[in-house]
Amino acid sequence: MSRPGLAALLSFFIPGVGQIYNGDILRGVFWLIVTPGFWLGTGGILGWVCHIIAAATAYNRAEDKERMRYGMG
């Protein structure tokens, strides 16, 4: 069972880990590869954007999975 807050926290610190925690391995690998590219390619400016987006998507995906599990959506 994925907890949305934990998934978001994991992906905020290491983008992709929250997705892997949720069971979305390919999404996690995507963020693990893309984020360093944005850090290096933009001199760090867009690296933080990746952290925030990865955390938000991990949170939303964990919420969706929780709703499906309990039949609320």
Tab-separated table of N, CA, C and O in Angstrom:
chain	number	residue	atom	x	y	z
A	1	MET	N	0.843	-1.177	0.000
A	1	MET	CA	0.000	0.000	0.000
A	1	MET	C	0.890	1.242	0.000
A	1	MET	O	1.793	1.374	0.814
A	2	SER	N	0.651	2.137	-0.936
A	2	SER	CA	1.423	3.365	-1.045
A	2	SER	C	0.800	4.461	-0.189
A	2	SER	O	-0.413	4.637	-0.187
A	3	ARG	N	1.637	5.177	0.502
A	3	ARG	CA	1.186	6.336	1.260
A	3	ARG	C	1.593	7.575	0.478
A	3	ARG	O	2.784	7.783	0.216
A	4	PRO	N	0.631	8.418	0.083
A	4	PRO	CA	0.926	9.567	-0.769
A	4	PRO	C	1.994	10.505	-0.218
A	4	PRO	O	2.881	10.943	-0.954
A	5	GLY	N	1.937	10.824	1.056
A	5	GLY	CA	2.913	11.742	1.633
A	5	GLY	C	4.328	11.195	1.583
A	5	GLY	O	5.280	11.916	1.267
A	6	LEU	N	4.463	9.920	1.887
A	6	LEU	CA	5.785	9.295	1.851
A	6	LEU	C	6.310	9.231	0.420
A	6	LEU	O	7.479	9.504	0.166
A	7	ALA	N	5.438	8.897	-0.520
A	7	ALA	CA	5.847	8.843	-1.928
A	7	ALA	C	6.333	10.208	-2.393
A	7	ALA	O	7.357	10.317	-3.077
A	8	ALA	N	5.617	11.269	-2.020
A	8	ALA	CA	6.015	12.622	-2.408
A	8	ALA	C	7.342	13.005	-1.778
A	8	ALA	O	8.219	13.570	-2.444
A	9	LEU	N	7.514	12.693	-0.516
A	9	LEU	CA	8.756	13.027	0.182
A	9	LEU	C	9.952	12.306	-0.436
A	9	LEU	O	11.005	12.906	-0.665
A	10	LEU	N	9.770	11.032	-0.732
A	10	LEU	CA	10.851	10.263	-1.354
A	10	LEU	C	11.248	10.864	-2.695
A	10	LEU	O	12.431	11.019	-2.996
A	11	SER	N	10.243	11.208	-3.508
A	11	SER	CA	10.550	11.750	-4.836
A	11	SER	C	11.037	13.186	-4.778
A	11	SER	O	11.686	13.647	-5.705
A	12	PHE	N	10.731	13.903	-3.721
A	12	PHE	CA	11.263	15.251	-3.614
A	12	PHE	C	12.772	15.205	-3.384
A	12	PHE	O	13.520	15.963	-3.982
A	13	PHE	N	13.214	14.304	-2.522
A	13	PHE	CA	14.638	14.225	-2.225
A	13	PHE	C	15.425	13.499	-3.308
A	13	PHE	O	16.525	13.914	-3.655
A	14	ILE	N	14.865	12.420	-3.844
A	14	ILE	CA	15.498	11.699	-4.953
A	14	ILE	C	14.401	11.391	-5.974
A	14	ILE	O	13.665	10.419	-5.824
A	15	PRO	N	14.250	12.268	-6.982
A	15	PRO	CA	13.190	12.074	-7.963
A	15	PRO	C	13.227	10.676	-8.582
A	15	PRO	O	14.266	10.210	-9.035
A	16	GLY	N	12.083	10.021	-8.545
A	16	GLY	CA	11.953	8.677	-9.085
A	16	GLY	C	11.772	7.624	-8.004
A	16	GLY	O	11.131	6.608	-8.231
A	17	VAL	N	12.295	7.886	-6.817
A	17	VAL	CA	12.189	6.896	-5.741
A	17	VAL	C	10.736	6.764	-5.261
A	17	VAL	O	10.284	5.668	-4.957
A	18	GLY	N	10.001	7.857	-5.234
A	18	GLY	CA	8.586	7.790	-4.858
A	18	GLY	C	7.770	6.992	-5.862
A	18	GLY	O	6.864	6.244	-5.492
A	19	GLN	N	8.095	7.138	-7.135
A	19	GLN	CA	7.410	6.368	-8.162
A	19	GLN	C	7.723	4.880	-8.014
A	19	GLN	O	6.835	4.039	-8.146
A	20	ILE	N	8.969	4.563	-7.725
A	20	ILE	CA	9.356	3.161	-7.518
A	20	ILE	C	8.648	2.615	-6.284
A	20	ILE	O	8.156	1.492	-6.287
A	21	TYR	N	8.561	3.416	-5.222
A	21	TYR	CA	7.832	3.038	-4.010
A	21	TYR	C	6.371	2.709	-4.341
A	21	TYR	O	5.788	1.792	-3.786
A	22	ASN	N	5.795	3.469	-5.283
A	22	ASN	CA	4.410	3.233	-5.701
A	22	ASN	C	4.264	2.009	-6.596
A	22	ASN	O	3.158	1.604	-6.910
A	23	GLY	N	5.371	1.442	-7.037
A	23	GLY	CA	5.318	0.292	-7.930
A	23	GLY	C	5.425	0.661	-9.393
A	23	GLY	O	5.307	-0.195	-10.267
A	24	ASP	N	5.636	1.935	-9.679
A	24	ASP	CA	5.764	2.414	-11.056
A	24	ASP	C	7.244	2.493	-11.426
A	24	ASP	O	7.850	3.571	-11.459
A	25	ILE	N	7.811	1.339	-11.710
A	25	ILE	CA	9.257	1.230	-11.924
A	25	ILE	C	9.731	2.076	-13.108
A	25	ILE	O	10.701	2.831	-12.983
A	26	LEU	N	9.057	1.977	-14.236
A	26	LEU	CA	9.500	2.722	-15.416
A	26	LEU	C	9.394	4.225	-15.216
A	26	LEU	O	10.259	4.980	-15.660
A	27	ARG	N	8.349	4.674	-14.540
A	27	ARG	CA	8.230	6.106	-14.233
A	27	ARG	C	9.378	6.544	-13.332
A	27	ARG	O	9.913	7.638	-13.482
A	28	GLY	N	9.713	5.704	-12.377
A	28	GLY	CA	10.812	6.015	-11.478
A	28	GLY	C	12.138	6.118	-12.201
A	28	GLY	O	12.915	7.048	-11.976
A	29	VAL	N	12.389	5.164	-13.070
A	29	VAL	CA	13.636	5.179	-13.844
A	29	VAL	C	13.686	6.426	-14.727
A	29	VAL	O	14.737	7.067	-14.860
A	30	PHE	N	12.556	6.788	-15.299
A	30	PHE	CA	12.477	8.005	-16.115
A	30	PHE	C	12.954	9.213	-15.313
A	30	PHE	O	13.820	9.968	-15.760
A	31	TRP	N	12.410	9.408	-14.114
A	31	TRP	CA	12.791	10.560	-13.294
A	31	TRP	C	14.241	10.467	-12.825
A	31	TRP	O	14.927	11.485	-12.714
A	32	LEU	N	14.700	9.248	-12.543
A	32	LEU	CA	16.093	9.078	-12.118
A	32	LEU	C	17.078	9.460	-13.227
A	32	LEU	O	18.192	9.897	-12.961
A	33	ILE	N	16.654	9.309	-14.479
A	33	ILE	CA	17.512	9.646	-15.617
A	33	ILE	C	17.356	11.109	-16.026
A	33	ILE	O	18.332	11.805	-16.280
A	34	VAL	N	16.121	11.587	-16.079
A	34	VAL	CA	15.842	12.930	-16.583
A	34	VAL	C	16.320	14.028	-15.636
A	34	VAL	O	16.883	15.036	-16.078
A	35	THR	N	16.120	13.842	-14.340
A	35	THR	CA	16.443	14.909	-13.394
A	35	THR	C	17.914	15.324	-13.419
A	35	THR	O	18.206	16.525	-13.503
A	36	PRO	N	18.858	14.380	-13.365
A	36	PRO	CA	20.262	14.829	-13.446
A	36	PRO	C	20.567	15.561	-14.752
A	36	PRO	O	21.371	16.495	-14.770
A	37	GLY	N	19.902	15.143	-15.822
A	37	GLY	CA	20.094	15.834	-17.098
A	37	GLY	C	19.656	17.283	-17.031
A	37	GLY	O	20.322	18.178	-17.562
A	38	PHE	N	18.536	17.532	-16.359
A	38	PHE	CA	18.067	18.906	-16.211
A	38	PHE	C	18.970	19.699	-15.266
A	38	PHE	O	19.201	20.888	-15.477
A	39	TRP	N	19.474	19.050	-14.220
A	39	TRP	CA	20.400	19.745	-13.321
A	39	TRP	C	21.642	20.181	-14.082
A	39	TRP	O	22.071	21.327	-13.970
A	40	LEU	N	22.212	19.270	-14.848
A	40	LEU	CA	23.445	19.572	-15.565
A	40	LEU	C	23.212	20.469	-16.772
A	40	LEU	O	23.981	21.382	-17.037
A	41	GLY	N	22.147	20.183	-17.504
A	41	GLY	CA	21.885	20.908	-18.745
A	41	GLY	C	21.467	22.351	-18.556
A	41	GLY	O	21.665	23.180	-19.446
A	42	THR	N	20.904	22.679	-17.388
A	42	THR	CA	20.438	24.058	-17.176
A	42	THR	C	21.202	24.746	-16.055
A	42	THR	O	20.792	25.809	-15.591
A	43	GLY	N	22.274	24.150	-15.621
A	43	GLY	CA	23.047	24.740	-14.536
A	43	GLY	C	22.298	24.756	-13.219
A	43	GLY	O	22.533	25.600	-12.374
A	44	GLY	N	21.355	23.850	-13.055
A	44	GLY	CA	20.617	23.725	-11.804
A	44	GLY	C	19.278	24.425	-11.768
A	44	GLY	O	18.481	24.196	-10.869
A	45	ILE	N	19.012	25.263	-12.736
A	45	ILE	CA	17.768	26.041	-12.705
A	45	ILE	C	16.538	25.145	-12.793
A	45	ILE	O	15.601	25.297	-12.017
A	46	LEU	N	16.522	24.208	-13.737
A	46	LEU	CA	15.346	23.348	-13.908
A	46	LEU	C	15.421	22.059	-13.092
A	46	LEU	O	14.468	21.287	-13.082
A	47	GLY	N	16.518	21.845	-12.409
A	47	GLY	CA	16.624	20.661	-11.561
A	47	GLY	C	15.572	20.666	-10.469
A	47	GLY	O	14.939	19.651	-10.193
A	48	TRP	N	15.374	21.834	-9.849
A	48	TRP	CA	14.366	21.933	-8.789
A	48	TRP	C	12.970	21.707	-9.325
A	48	TRP	O	12.105	21.158	-8.633
A	49	VAL	N	12.728	22.136	-10.552
A	49	VAL	CA	11.417	21.922	-11.165
A	49	VAL	C	11.136	20.427	-11.273
A	49	VAL	O	10.033	19.973	-10.973
A	50	CYS	N	12.143	19.649	-11.658
A	50	CYS	CA	11.983	18.195	-11.746
A	50	CYS	C	11.669	17.598	-10.375
A	50	CYS	O	10.835	16.708	-10.263
A	51	HIS	N	12.325	18.084	-9.337
A	51	HIS	CA	12.065	17.584	-7.987
A	51	HIS	C	10.609	17.818	-7.596
A	51	HIS	O	9.946	16.925	-7.066
A	52	ILE	N	10.115	19.004	-7.869
A	52	ILE	CA	8.738	19.345	-7.498
A	52	ILE	C	7.735	18.544	-8.319
A	52	ILE	O	6.765	18.001	-7.780
A	53	ILE	N	7.961	18.444	-9.619
A	53	ILE	CA	7.041	17.682	-10.476
A	53	ILE	C	7.064	16.205	-10.105
A	53	ILE	O	6.010	15.563	-10.034
A	54	ALA	N	8.234	15.648	-9.854
A	54	ALA	CA	8.332	14.238	-9.476
A	54	ALA	C	7.597	13.978	-8.161
A	54	ALA	O	6.889	12.982	-8.019
A	55	ALA	N	7.735	14.884	-7.203
A	55	ALA	CA	7.046	14.727	-5.920
A	55	ALA	C	5.534	14.807	-6.113
A	55	ALA	O	4.781	13.998	-5.549
A	56	ALA	N	5.076	15.758	-6.909
A	56	ALA	CA	3.640	15.920	-7.141
A	56	ALA	C	3.051	14.706	-7.867
A	56	ALA	O	1.973	14.221	-7.509
A	57	THR	N	3.754	14.207	-8.871
A	57	THR	CA	3.220	13.051	-9.601
A	57	THR	C	3.244	11.792	-8.744
A	57	THR	O	2.334	10.971	-8.835
A	58	ALA	N	4.252	11.648	-7.894
A	58	ALA	CA	4.289	10.487	-6.993
A	58	ALA	C	3.129	10.552	-6.018
A	58	ALA	O	2.471	9.543	-5.746
A	59	TYR	N	2.855	11.735	-5.494
A	59	TYR	CA	1.738	11.918	-4.564
A	59	TYR	C	0.404	11.589	-5.237
A	59	TYR	O	-0.397	10.820	-4.715
A	60	ASN	N	0.192	12.171	-6.420
A	60	ASN	CA	-1.068	11.945	-7.132
A	60	ASN	C	-1.258	10.482	-7.514
A	60	ASN	O	-2.361	9.941	-7.402
A	61	ARG	N	-0.212	9.846	-7.954
A	61	ARG	CA	-0.306	8.428	-8.347
A	61	ARG	C	-0.603	7.551	-7.130
A	61	ARG	O	-1.403	6.624	-7.215
A	62	ALA	N	0.021	7.854	-5.992
A	62	ALA	CA	-0.251	7.090	-4.772
A	62	ALA	C	-1.695	7.289	-4.327
A	62	ALA	O	-2.356	6.337	-3.896
A	63	GLU	N	-2.208	8.518	-4.444
A	63	GLU	CA	-3.617	8.770	-4.108
A	63	GLU	C	-4.547	7.992	-5.028
A	63	GLU	O	-5.540	7.415	-4.574
A	64	ASP	N	-4.245	7.992	-6.329
A	64	ASP	CA	-5.067	7.248	-7.288
A	64	ASP	C	-5.086	5.759	-6.948
A	64	ASP	O	-6.138	5.126	-6.971
A	65	LYS	N	-3.927	5.214	-6.628
A	65	LYS	CA	-3.855	3.793	-6.290
A	65	LYS	C	-4.619	3.494	-5.003
A	65	LYS	O	-5.266	2.460	-4.887
A	66	GLU	N	-4.564	4.415	-4.057
A	66	GLU	CA	-5.280	4.248	-2.796
A	66	GLU	C	-6.786	4.268	-3.043
A	66	GLU	O	-7.533	3.471	-2.484
A	67	ARG	N	-7.243	5.189	-3.888
A	67	ARG	CA	-8.676	5.264	-4.216
A	67	ARG	C	-9.152	3.988	-4.906
A	67	ARG	O	-10.225	3.485	-4.618
A	68	MET	N	-8.351	3.498	-5.857
A	68	MET	CA	-8.725	2.262	-6.572
A	68	MET	C	-8.770	1.090	-5.608
A	68	MET	O	-9.638	0.226	-5.713
A	69	ARG	N	-7.824	1.048	-4.680
A	69	ARG	CA	-7.760	-0.061	-3.720
A	69	ARG	C	-9.005	-0.131	-2.846
A	69	ARG	O	-9.508	-1.190	-2.543
A	70	TYR	N	-9.488	1.033	-2.447
A	70	TYR	CA	-10.644	1.079	-1.552
A	70	TYR	C	-11.952	1.338	-2.292
A	70	TYR	O	-12.990	1.550	-1.675
A	71	GLY	N	-11.916	1.346	-3.622
A	71	GLY	CA	-13.116	1.486	-4.433
A	71	GLY	C	-13.778	2.832	-4.313
A	71	GLY	O	-14.993	2.956	-4.412
A	72	MET	N	-12.980	3.876	-4.132
A	72	MET	CA	-13.537	5.222	-3.975
A	72	MET	C	-13.468	6.030	-5.254
A	72	MET	O	-13.679	7.228	-5.253
A	73	GLY	N	-13.154	5.446	-6.334
A	73	GLY	CA	-13.050	6.271	-7.534
A	73	GLY	C	-12.883	5.434	-8.684
A	73	GLY	O	-12.796	5.364	-9.729
